[in-house]
Coordinates of C-alpha atoms in Angstrom, one line a residue:
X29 CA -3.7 10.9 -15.8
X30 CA -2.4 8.2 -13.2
X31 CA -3.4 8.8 -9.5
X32 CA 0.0 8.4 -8.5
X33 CA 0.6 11.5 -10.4
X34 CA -2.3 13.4 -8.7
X35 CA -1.7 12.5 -5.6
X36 CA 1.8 13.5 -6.0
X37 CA 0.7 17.0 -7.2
X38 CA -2.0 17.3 -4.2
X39 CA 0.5 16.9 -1.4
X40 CA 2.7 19.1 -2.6
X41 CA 0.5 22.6 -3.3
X42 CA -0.4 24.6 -0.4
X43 CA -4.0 25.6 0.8
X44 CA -3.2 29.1 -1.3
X45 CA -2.2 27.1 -4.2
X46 CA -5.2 24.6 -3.8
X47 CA -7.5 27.3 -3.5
X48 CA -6.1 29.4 -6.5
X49 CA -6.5 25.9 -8.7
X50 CA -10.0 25.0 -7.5
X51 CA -10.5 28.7 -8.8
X52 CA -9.6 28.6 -12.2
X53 CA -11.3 25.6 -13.1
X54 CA -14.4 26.1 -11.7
X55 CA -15.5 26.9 -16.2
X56 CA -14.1 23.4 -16.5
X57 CA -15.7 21.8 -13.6
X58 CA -19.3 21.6 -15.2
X59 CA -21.5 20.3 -12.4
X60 CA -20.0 23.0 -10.1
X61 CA -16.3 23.3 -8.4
X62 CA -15.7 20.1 -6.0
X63 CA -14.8 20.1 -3.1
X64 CA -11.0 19.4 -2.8
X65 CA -8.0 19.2 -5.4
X66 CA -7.2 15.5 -5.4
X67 CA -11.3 15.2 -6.3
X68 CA -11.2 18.1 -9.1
X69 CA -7.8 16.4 -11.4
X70 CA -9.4 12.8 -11.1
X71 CA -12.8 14.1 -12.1
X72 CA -11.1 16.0 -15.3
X73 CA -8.9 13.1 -15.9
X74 CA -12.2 10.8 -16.1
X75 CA -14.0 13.0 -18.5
X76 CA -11.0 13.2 -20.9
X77 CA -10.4 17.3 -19.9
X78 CA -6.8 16.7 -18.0
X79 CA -3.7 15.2 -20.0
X80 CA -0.3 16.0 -19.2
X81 CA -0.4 19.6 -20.9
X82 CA -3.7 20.7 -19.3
X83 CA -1.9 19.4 -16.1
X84 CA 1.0 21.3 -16.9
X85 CA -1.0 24.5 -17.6
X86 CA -2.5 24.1 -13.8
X87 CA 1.1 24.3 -12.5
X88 CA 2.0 27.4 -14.6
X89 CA -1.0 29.0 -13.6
X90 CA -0.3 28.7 -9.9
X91 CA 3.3 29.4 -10.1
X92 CA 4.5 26.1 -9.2
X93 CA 7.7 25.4 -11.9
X94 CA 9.6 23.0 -9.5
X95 CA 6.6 20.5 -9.6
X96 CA 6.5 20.9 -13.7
X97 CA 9.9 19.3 -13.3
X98 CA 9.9 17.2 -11.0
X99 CA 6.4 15.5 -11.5
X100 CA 5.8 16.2 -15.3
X101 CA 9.7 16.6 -16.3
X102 CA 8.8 19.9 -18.0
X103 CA 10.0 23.5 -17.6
X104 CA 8.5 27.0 -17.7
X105 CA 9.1 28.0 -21.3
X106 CA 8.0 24.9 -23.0
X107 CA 4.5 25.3 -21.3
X108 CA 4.6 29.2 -22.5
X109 CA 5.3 27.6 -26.1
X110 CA 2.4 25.2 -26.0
X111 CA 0.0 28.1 -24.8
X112 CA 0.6 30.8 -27.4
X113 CA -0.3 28.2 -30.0
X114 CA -3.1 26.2 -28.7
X115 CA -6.5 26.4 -26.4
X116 CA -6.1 26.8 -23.3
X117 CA -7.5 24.8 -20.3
X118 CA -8.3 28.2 -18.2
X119 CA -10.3 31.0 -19.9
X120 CA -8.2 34.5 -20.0
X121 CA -10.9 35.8 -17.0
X122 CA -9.9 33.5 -13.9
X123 CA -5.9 33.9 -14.9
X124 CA -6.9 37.8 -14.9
X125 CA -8.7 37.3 -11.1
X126 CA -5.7 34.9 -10.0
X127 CA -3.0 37.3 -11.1
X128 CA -4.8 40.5 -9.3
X129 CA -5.7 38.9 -6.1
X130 CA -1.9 37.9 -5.6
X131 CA -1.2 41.7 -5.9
X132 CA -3.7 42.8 -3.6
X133 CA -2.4 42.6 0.1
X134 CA -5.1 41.9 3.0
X135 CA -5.9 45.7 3.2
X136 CA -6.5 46.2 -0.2
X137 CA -8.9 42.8 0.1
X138 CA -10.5 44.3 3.4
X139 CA -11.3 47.0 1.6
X140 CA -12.6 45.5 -1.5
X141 CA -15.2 43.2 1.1
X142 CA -16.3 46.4 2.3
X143 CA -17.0 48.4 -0.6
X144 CA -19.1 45.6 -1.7
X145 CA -21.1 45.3 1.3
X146 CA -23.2 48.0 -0.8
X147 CA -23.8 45.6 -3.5
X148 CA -24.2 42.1 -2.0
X149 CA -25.6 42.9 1.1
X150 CA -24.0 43.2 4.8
X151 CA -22.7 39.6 6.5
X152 CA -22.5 38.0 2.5
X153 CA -19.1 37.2 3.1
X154 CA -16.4 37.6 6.4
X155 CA -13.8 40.0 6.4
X156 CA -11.1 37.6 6.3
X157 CA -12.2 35.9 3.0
X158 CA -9.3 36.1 0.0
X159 CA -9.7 37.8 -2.9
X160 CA -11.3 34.8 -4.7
X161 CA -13.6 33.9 -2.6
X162 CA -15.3 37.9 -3.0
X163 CA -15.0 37.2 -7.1
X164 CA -16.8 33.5 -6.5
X165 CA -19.4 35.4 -4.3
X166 CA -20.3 38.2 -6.6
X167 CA -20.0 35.4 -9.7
X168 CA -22.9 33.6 -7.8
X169 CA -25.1 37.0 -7.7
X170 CA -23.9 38.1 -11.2
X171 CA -22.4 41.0 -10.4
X172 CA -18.9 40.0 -11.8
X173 CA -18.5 38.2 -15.1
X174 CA -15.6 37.6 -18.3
X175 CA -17.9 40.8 -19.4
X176 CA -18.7 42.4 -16.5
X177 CA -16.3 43.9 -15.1
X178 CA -17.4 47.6 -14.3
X179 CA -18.3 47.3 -10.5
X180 CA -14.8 45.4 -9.6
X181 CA -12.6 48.3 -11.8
X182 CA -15.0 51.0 -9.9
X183 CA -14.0 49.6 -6.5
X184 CA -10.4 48.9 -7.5
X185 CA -10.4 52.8 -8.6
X186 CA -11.8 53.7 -5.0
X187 CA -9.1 51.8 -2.9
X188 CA -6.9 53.4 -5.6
X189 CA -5.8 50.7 -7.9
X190 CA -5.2 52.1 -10.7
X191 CA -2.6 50.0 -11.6
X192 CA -5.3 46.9 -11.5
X193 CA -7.6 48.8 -12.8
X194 CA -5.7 49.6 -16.1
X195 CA -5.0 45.4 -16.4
X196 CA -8.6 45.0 -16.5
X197 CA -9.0 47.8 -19.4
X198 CA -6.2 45.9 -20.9
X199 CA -8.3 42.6 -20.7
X200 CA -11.0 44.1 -22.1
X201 CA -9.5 45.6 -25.0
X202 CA -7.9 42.3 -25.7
X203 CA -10.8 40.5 -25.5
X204 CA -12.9 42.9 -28.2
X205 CA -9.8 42.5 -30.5
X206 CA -10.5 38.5 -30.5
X207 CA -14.2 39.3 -31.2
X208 CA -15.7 37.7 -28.7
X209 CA -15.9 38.2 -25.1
X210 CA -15.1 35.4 -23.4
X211 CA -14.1 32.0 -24.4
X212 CA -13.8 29.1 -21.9
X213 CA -13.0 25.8 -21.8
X214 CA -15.9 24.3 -22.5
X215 CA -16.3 26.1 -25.8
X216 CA -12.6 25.3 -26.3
X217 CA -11.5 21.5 -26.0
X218 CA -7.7 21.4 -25.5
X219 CA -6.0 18.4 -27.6
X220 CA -5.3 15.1 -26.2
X221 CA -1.7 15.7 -26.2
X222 CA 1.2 14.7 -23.9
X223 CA 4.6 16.3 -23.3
X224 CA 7.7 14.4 -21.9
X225 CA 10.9 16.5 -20.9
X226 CA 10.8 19.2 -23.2
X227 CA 13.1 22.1 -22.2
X228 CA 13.5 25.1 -24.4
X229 CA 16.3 26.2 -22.6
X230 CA 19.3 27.6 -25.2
X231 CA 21.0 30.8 -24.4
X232 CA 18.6 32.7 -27.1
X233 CA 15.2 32.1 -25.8
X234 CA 12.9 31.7 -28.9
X235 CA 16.3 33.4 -30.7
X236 CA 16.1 36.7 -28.4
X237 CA 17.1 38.1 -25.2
X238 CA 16.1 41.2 -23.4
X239 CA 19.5 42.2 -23.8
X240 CA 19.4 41.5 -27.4
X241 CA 16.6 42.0 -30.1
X242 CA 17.9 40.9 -32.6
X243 CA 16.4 41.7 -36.6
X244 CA 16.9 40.0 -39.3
X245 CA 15.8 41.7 -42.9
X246 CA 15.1 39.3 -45.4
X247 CA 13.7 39.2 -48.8
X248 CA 10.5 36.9 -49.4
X249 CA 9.4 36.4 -45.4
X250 CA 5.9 35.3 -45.4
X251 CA 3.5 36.9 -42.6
X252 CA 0.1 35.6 -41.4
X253 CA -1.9 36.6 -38.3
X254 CA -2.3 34.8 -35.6
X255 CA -3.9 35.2 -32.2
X256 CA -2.6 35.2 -28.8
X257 CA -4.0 36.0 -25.1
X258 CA -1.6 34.4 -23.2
X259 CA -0.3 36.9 -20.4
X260 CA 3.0 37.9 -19.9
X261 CA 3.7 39.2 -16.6
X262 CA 0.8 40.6 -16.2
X263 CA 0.3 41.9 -19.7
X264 CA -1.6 40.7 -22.3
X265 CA -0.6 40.5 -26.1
X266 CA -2.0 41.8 -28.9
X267 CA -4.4 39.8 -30.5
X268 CA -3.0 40.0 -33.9
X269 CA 0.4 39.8 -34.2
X270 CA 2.2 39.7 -38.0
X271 CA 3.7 36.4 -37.9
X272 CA 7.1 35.7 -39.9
X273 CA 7.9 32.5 -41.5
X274 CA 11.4 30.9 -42.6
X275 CA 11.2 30.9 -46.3
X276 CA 11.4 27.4 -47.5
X277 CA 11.3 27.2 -51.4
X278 CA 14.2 26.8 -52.9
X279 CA 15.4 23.2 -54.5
X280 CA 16.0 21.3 -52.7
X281 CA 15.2 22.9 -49.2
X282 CA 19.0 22.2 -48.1
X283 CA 21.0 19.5 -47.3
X284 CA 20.0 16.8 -45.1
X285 CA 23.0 14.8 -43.3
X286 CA 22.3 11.8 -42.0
X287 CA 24.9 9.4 -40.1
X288 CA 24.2 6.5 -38.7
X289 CA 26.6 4.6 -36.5
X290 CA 23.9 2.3 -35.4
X291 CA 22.6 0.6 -38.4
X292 CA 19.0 0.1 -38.3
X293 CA 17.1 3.6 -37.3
X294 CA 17.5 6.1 -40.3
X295 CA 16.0 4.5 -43.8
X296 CA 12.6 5.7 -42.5
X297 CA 13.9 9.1 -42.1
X298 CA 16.1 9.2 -44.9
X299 CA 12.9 8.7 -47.5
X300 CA 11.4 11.1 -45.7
X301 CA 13.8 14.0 -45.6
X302 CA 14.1 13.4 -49.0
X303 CA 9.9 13.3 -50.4
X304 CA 10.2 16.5 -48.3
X305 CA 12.9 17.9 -50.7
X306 CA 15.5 17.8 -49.4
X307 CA 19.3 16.6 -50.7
X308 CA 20.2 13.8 -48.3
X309 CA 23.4 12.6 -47.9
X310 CA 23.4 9.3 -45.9
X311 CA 26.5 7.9 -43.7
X312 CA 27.1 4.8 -42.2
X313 CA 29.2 3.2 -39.2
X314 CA 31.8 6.6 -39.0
X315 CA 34.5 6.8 -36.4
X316 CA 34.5 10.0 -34.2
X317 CA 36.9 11.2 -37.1
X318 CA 35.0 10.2 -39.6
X319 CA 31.9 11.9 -38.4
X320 CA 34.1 14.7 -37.3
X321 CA 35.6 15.2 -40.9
X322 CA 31.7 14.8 -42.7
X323 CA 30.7 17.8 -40.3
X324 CA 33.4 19.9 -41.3
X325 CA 33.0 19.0 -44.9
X326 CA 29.0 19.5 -45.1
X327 CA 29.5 23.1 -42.8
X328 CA 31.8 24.1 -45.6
X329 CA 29.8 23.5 -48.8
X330 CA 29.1 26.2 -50.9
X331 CA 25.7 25.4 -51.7
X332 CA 24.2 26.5 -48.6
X333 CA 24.1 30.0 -49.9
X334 CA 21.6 28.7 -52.0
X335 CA 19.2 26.5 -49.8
X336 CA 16.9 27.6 -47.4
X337 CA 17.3 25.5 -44.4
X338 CA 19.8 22.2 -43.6
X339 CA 19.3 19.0 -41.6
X340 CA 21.7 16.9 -39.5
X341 CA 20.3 13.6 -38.1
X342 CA 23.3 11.6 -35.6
X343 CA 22.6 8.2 -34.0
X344 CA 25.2 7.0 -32.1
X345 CA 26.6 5.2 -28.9
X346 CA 27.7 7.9 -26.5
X347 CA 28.4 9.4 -23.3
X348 CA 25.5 11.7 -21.5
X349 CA 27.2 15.1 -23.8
X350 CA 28.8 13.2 -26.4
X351 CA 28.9 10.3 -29.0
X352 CA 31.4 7.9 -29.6
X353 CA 30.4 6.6 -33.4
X354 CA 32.0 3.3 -33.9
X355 CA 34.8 3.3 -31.3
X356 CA 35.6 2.5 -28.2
X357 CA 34.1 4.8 -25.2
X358 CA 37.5 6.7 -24.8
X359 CA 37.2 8.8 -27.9
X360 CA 33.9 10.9 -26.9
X361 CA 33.1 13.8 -29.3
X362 CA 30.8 16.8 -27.4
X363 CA 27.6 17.3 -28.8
X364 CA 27.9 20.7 -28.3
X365 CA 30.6 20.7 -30.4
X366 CA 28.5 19.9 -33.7
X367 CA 25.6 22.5 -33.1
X368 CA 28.5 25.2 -33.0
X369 CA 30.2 24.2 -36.2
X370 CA 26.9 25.4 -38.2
X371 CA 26.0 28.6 -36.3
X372 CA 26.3 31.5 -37.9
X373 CA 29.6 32.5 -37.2
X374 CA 31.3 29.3 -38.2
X375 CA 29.0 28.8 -41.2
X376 CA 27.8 31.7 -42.5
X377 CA 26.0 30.7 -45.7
X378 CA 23.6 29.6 -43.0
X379 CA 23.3 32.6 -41.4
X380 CA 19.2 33.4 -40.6
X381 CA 18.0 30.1 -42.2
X382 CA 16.8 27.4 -40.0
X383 CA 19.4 25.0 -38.9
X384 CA 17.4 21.2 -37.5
X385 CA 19.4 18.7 -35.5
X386 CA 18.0 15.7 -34.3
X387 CA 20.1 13.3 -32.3
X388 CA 19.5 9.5 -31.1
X389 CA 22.0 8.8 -28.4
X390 CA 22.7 5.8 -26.8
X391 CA 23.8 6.2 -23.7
X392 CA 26.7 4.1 -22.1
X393 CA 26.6 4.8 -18.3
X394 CA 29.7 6.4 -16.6
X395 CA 31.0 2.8 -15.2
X396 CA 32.0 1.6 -18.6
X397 CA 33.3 4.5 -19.9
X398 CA 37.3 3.8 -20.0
X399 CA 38.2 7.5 -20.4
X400 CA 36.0 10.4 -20.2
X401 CA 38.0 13.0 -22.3
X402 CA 36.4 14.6 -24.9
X403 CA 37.6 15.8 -28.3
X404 CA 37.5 19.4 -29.0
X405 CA 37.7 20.5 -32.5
X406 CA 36.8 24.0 -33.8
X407 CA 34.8 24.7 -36.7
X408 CA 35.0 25.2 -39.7
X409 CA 37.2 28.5 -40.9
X410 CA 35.4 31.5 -42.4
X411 CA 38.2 34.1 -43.0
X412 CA 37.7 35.3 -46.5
X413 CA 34.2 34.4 -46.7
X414 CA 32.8 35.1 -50.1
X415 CA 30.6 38.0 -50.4
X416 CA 27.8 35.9 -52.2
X417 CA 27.4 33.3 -48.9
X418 CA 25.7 36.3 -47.0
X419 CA 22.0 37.3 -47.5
X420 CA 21.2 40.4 -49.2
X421 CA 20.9 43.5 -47.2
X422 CA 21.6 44.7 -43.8
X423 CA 21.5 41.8 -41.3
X424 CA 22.2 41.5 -37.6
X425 CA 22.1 37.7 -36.2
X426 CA 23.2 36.1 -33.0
X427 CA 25.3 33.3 -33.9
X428 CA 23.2 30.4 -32.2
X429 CA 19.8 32.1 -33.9
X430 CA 17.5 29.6 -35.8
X431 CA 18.8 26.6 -34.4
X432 CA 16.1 23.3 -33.3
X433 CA 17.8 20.9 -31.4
X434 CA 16.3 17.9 -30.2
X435 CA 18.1 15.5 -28.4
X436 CA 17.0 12.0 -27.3
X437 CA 18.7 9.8 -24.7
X438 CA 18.2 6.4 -23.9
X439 CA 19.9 3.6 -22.4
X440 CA 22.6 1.3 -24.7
X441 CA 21.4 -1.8 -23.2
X442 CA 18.4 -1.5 -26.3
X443 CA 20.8 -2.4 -28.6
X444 CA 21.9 -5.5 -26.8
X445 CA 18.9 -7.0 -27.6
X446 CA 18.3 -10.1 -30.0
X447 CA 16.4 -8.3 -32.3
X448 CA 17.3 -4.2 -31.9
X449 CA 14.2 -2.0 -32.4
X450 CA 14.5 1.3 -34.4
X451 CA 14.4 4.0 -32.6
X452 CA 10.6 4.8 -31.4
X453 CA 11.8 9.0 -31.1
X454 CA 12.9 8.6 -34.9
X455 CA 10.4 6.2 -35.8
X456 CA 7.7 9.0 -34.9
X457 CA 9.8 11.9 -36.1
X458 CA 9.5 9.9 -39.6
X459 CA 5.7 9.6 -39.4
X460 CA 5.4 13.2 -38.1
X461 CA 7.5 14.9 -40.8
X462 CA 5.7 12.6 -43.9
X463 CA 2.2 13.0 -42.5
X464 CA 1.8 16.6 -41.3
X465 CA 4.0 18.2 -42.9
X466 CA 2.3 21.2 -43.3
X467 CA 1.8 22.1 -39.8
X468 CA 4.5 24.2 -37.8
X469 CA 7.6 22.1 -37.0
X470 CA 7.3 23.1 -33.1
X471 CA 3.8 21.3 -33.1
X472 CA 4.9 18.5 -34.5
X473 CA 7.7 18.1 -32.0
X474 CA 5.2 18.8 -29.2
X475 CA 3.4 15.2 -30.5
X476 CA 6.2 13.6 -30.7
X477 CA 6.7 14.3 -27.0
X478 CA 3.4 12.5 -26.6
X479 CA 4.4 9.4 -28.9
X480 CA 7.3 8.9 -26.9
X481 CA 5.2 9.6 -23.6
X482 CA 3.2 6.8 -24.7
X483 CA 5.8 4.4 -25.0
X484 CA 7.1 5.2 -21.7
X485 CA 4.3 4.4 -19.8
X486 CA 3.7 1.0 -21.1
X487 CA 7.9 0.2 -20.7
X488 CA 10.5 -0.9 -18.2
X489 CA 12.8 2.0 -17.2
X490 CA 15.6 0.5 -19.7
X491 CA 13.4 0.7 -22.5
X492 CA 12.3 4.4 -21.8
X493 CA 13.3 7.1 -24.2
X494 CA 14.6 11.1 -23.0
X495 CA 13.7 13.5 -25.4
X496 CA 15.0 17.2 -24.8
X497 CA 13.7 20.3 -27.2
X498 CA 16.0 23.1 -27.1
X499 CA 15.5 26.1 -29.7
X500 CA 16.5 29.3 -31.2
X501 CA 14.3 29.5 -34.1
X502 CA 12.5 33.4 -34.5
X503 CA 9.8 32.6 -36.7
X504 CA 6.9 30.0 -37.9
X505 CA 8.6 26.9 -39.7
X506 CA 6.8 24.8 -42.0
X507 CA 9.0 22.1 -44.0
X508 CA 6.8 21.4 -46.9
X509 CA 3.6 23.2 -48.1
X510 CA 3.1 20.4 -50.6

């Protein structure tokens, strides 16, 4: 972690915020909390305990999304995403103490001191201490622990808190249901990963709303537990929650589209799409007709009804929300545009499968663009639809479910160079995809944020590469199990 970074994020969090930070790290700060913020982050960083994600985690903890975006180009869901799947930097215990100190208000804290006095003896700590500073103080005397917990939910019940009271019983219960009582982050090491710009941010938020739960019923969905503690607004998940995964067996998986109006970044990826099993169909130097008129044939095929997933990988010159292909700037076709011709409305022998897009764009900035108009061009038709393109069963699916879309930017001027280097988003996609392939596809695209992280830091801002994760998907997707 650079000390540009940390300084940035010390200036800008409040003596609440530092507090509340200093406080839930105080498990990861071995030798004992220090004394300040700025000392705390360059301490981690030393010792290897503080990428980019653990840093990230900080910022979700103490409610701080602006400076997730601003600082580490990241937004609120894609942290929630990382959490539910791997360790976390802060145990369960000190987000449960953070979260019910900000819903005490200074009586309820007055109180709380008080009632205590009992316990810790009179003039242990002043009456105008926070919340955190009474849990630190009876922490020191061990009268409050992850598995202690009785003496705080007795006092809460006496100021009546019920309402606090019950999230501790809800801690606890979740807790016994992990079989163990507390695990911190010593006895947890996060991994050395990186994130850059990810932003889960379609319509669908992990392919639901609260307006709309959508179900799918499907035959041969696979199920494995898995276990979660993050907290959701103050409520903690189960600990084993039935996961579903896409079914991905059939041969091949589905069709893979490739077009490449570059030249020189898809062999890689066109091997491995197809080791993976998957029927590519590869597509050099189109025109925005041409690569209009591909779409529209692939979304029609028939054979979809019989594949499990499909692919579509587009490099291409373009504007900052559309590609060009081969001609001049003018004729701009909007990305948009080609997700919708393969939602389920549009192409419904896709309907519930998982539909991948990953796009290379090179950007041409707005002062050499000669005309910013964009094509429009609807999708494919679906009256009479035949019966035998629809999954068996009753079946409810928003349109843009099960849709990954990841979408990397950078600037033209790569390709003006003698020698034009393949794509380093790709490249890593590539080695992703044929290495690991049997880890969840979201993982993987987490690392590849860190690849490309990587080679940002050690670039000039031309050279830099902008990678944005948006998806639908519902359930676990693994492309290969082979």
């Amino acid at each position: 972690m650079s000390a540009e970074v940390i300084h940035q994020v010390e200036e800008a969090l409040d003596d609440e915020e530092k507090e509340m930070l200093l406080f839930l790290c105080r498990d990861v700060a071995e030798d004992g909390a220090p004394l300040n913020v700025r000392d705390l982050l360059d301490i981690l960083s030393e010792r290897g305990k503080l990428s980019v994600v653990g840093l990230a985690e900080l910022l979700y903890r103490v409610k701080r999304f602006d400076l997730l975006k601003r600082i580490l180009k990241m937004d609120k869901t894609a942290v929630e995403a990382h959490l539910l799947r791997h360790p976390r930097l802060v145990s369960d215990y000190r987000v449960l103490m953070t979260e019910i100190g900000e819903d005490l208000d200074k009586s309820d804290v007055s109180s709380l001191i008080f009632l205590m006095r009992d316990y810790m003896g009179r003039g242990r700590i002043a009456k105008d201490k926070s919340f955190l500073d009474l849990v630190t103080e009876l922490e020191k005397l061990n009268l409050l622990a992850p598995d202690q917990l009785d003496l705080l939910e007795k006092c809460l019940k006496n100021i009546h808190r019920i309402d606090l009271k019950t999230k501790i019983q809800k801690y606890k219960q979740s807790a016994r249901g992990a079989g163990t009582s507390y695990v911190n982050a010593l006895q947890a090491s996060l991994p050395n990963l990186s994130l850059k710009d990810p932003s889960y941010n379609l319509r669908l938020q992990n392919g639901r709303s609260k307006e709309q739960r959508l179900i799918v019923e499907q035959h041969h969905i696979q199920r494995e537990p898995v276990k979660t503690s993050i907290q959701e607004s103050g409520v903690f998940l189960p600990q084993h929650i039935p996961e579903e995964r896409y079914r991905m067996q059939s041969k091949p998986l589905g069709i893979c589209l490739i077009i490449d109006c570059i030249g020189n970044d898809t062999g890689a990826l066109r091997d491995t799409f197809t080791s993976l099993g998957y029927e590519v169909q590869h597509f050099l130097y189109l025109s925005v007709d041409g690569i209009i008129h591909i779409l529209r044939r692939v979304a029609r095929m028939p054979q979809h009804q019989d594949y499990d997933s499909f692919v579509c990988v587009l490099v291409s010159r373009g504007g900052s929300q559309s590609v060009f292909g081969v001609d001049p700037t003018h004729s701009g076709f909007p990305l948009d545009q080609i997700r919708r011709m393969f939602m389920a409305d549009a192409c419904p022998s896709l309907l519930g499968k998982p539909k991948l897009f990953f796009i290379q764009n090179y950007v041409v900035s707005e002062g050499q663009l000669e005309d910013s108009s964009n094509l429009e061009v609807d999708g494919p038709a679906v009256k009479n639809v035949d019966s035998k393109t629809r999954p068996p069963g009753p079946c409810t699916v928003h349109r843009e479910a099960d849709i990954l879309w990841s979408l990397c930017r950078a600037d033209v001027s790569l390709l003006e160079q003698p020698s034009s280097p393949a794509s380093v988003y790709l490249q890593c996609l590539s080695q992703k995809l044929r290495q690991e392939r049997r880890r969840p596809l979201l993982e993987l695209h987490i690392e590849l944020h860190s690849c490309v992280y990587d080679w940002n830091s050690r670039v000039s801002a031309k050279e830099r590469y902008y990678v944005w994760l948006q998806h639908t998907l519902r359930k676990k997707l693994i492309l290969s199990c082979k």
